[in-house]
C-alpha angles and dihedrals in degrees: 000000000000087000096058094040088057099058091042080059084047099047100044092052093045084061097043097056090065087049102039092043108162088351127099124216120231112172135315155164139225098044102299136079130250102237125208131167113250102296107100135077105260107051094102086073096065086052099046085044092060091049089052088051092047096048086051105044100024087222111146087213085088099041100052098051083054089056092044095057097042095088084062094068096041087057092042092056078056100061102038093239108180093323112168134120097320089076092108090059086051101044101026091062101040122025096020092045083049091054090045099047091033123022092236106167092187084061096044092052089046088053090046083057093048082046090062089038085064090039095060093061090065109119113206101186078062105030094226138103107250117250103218131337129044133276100288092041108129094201104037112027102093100039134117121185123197090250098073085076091076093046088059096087093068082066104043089053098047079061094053091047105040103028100237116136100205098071080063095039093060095045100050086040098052090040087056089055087050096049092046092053117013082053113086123205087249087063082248124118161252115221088207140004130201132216137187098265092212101044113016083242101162109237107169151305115259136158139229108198094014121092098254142349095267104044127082121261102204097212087055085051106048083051083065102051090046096043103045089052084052099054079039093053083048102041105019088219099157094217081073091054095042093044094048089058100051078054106051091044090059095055098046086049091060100051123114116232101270088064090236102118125229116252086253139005091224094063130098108264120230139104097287094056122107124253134209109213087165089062092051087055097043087046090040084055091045088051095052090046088057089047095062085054089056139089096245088217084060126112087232084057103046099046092043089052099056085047095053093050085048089052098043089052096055095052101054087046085061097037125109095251092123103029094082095190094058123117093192129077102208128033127208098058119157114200113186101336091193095060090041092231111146100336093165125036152030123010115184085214088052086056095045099044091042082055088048099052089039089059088045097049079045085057087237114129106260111166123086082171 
């Protein structure tokens, strides 16, 4: 199954890259992509797709429309274009995964930059790396938001490769604050949380693309699963660990039968509501990075493990495989349900993270993260 699946990932994106040309998708319906030039959040997934593909196939196609892209986001770092805490997802999945797959130095040197950009939106009356705006932002300027724990990784590698301890210092220390107030007693979660920008002072959790303030958006929650396993997988602090498998628990416990999960908890459950496979791949990847932490002989094991072949499962059932004029990989993607804006189709990160739990189930190594 994962085999097939595979070469269904490898295929279609072969056939995308001829359509997409200099364009980056970004999410759709109908059968086809929305496609935007490298300004929004999410073009660091297209380029992190076609290294995937590369890794898996060894065909040179993928790798060299990476590499083709790559000078977009160099000039993009330029320019400041929508730079915020989503810099990880850009340059994790583009310049860094270049420097990993191809030795490039100019790339390195590109993701060491990203990693200061992200550096610089640290907030030290606060303690915290700023969601969105800039420093003088009131709305924004004392607000964290789940994600950023996946942006982490960009920091904690600038450490590793440059020997300076303050890339690693700001992301343990930001996913510590995150861990200390996005995390709930019941093990759910806030999308956001706000601080006094002058002071640190806590305000409140809140959300952005969940139903209320108080429910549980699952994408947000799946952030978290994946996120904490990987500062875990950097710092070996076990609160990460401990904290990625409350987490993970929680959200097996609210699936529906079928594995794929509801947009959010907090939503009534039926056939009309939306769904987000893209939270059940990014969770399902979060659950195989805590797996390689465990004793496989472990109840945590064990029970995780169940979960991630019921999950894997679900995914390729509501794949494309056998929809052959699709541009997306994975169906049942929900974008941003309150503003009714793609609530249900395709996600180019659903695509991405499903790749990337279908080459580790594949035992291929599948994480530039």
């Amino acid at each position: 199954m994962y085999n097939a699946a595979l070469r269904h990932v490898a295929e279609r994106t072969a056939r995308n890259v001829e359509l997409f040309r200099d364009q980056f998708p970004h999410i759709g319906e109908n059968s086809s992509y929305r496609l935007f030039p490298n300004t929004t959040w999410t073009n660091g997934f297209w380029t992190g797709l076609l290294w995937l593909c590369h890794k898996y196939t060894g065909d040179r196609l993928f790798a060299e429309q990476a590499q083709r892209l790559l000078p977009s986001f160099e000039e993009r770092l330029a320019a400041g274009t929508n730079i915020d805490h989503d810099v990880g997802f850009l340059f994790i999945l583009s310049a860094k995964a270049q420097w990993l797959e191809q030795g490039d130095e100019g790339a390195r040197a590109l993701a060491l930059r990203a990693a200061d950009a992200l550096a610089d939106r640290w907030r030290p009356e606060g303690g915290y790396i700023q969601a969105w705006g800039d420093k003088q932002d009131a709305v924004n300027g004392g607000r964290i938001i789940m994600d950023c724990l996946l942006n982490l990784p960009l920091l904690y590698w600038a450490a590793e490769e440059t020997g300076d301890t303050r890339y690693s210092a700001i992301a343990e220390k930001h996913a510590e604050k995150s861990r200390r107030f996005l995390i709930r007693g019941d093990d759910s979660s806030y999308h956001t949380f706000l601080f006094d920008p002058a002071t640190g002072y806590p305000i409140g959790g809140t959300t952005h693309q969940g139903l209320h303030n108080g429910s549980t958006w699952s994408r947000g929650q799946s952030w978290g699963v994946y996120g904490f396993a990987l500062s875990y997988r950097y710092t070996k602090q076990a609160p990460f660990l401990d904290t990625a498998i409350r987490m993970a628990n929680h959200f097996i416990g609210q699936l529906p039968e079928d594995g794929v999960a509801y947009w959010d908890f907090s939503a009534d459950h039926g056939s009309e509501v939306p769904r987000d496979s893209s939270a059940t791949a990014i969770c399902l990847c979060g659950l195989l990075e805590i797996m390689e932490h465990l004793d496989e002989q472990s109840e945590d094991y064990r029970l995780l493990s169940d979960a991630a072949a019921r999950m894997m499962g679900a995914l390729v059932r509501i794949s494309t495989m056998h929809e052959p004029e699709a541009q997306g990989l994975l169906k049942h993607g929900a974008y941003h349900v309150g503003a009714n804006n793609v609530p249900d189709g395709y996600l180019i990160f659903g695509d991405y993270y499903y790749a990337e739990a279908l080459m580790r189930f594949g035992r291929m190594s599948g994480s530039y993260w």
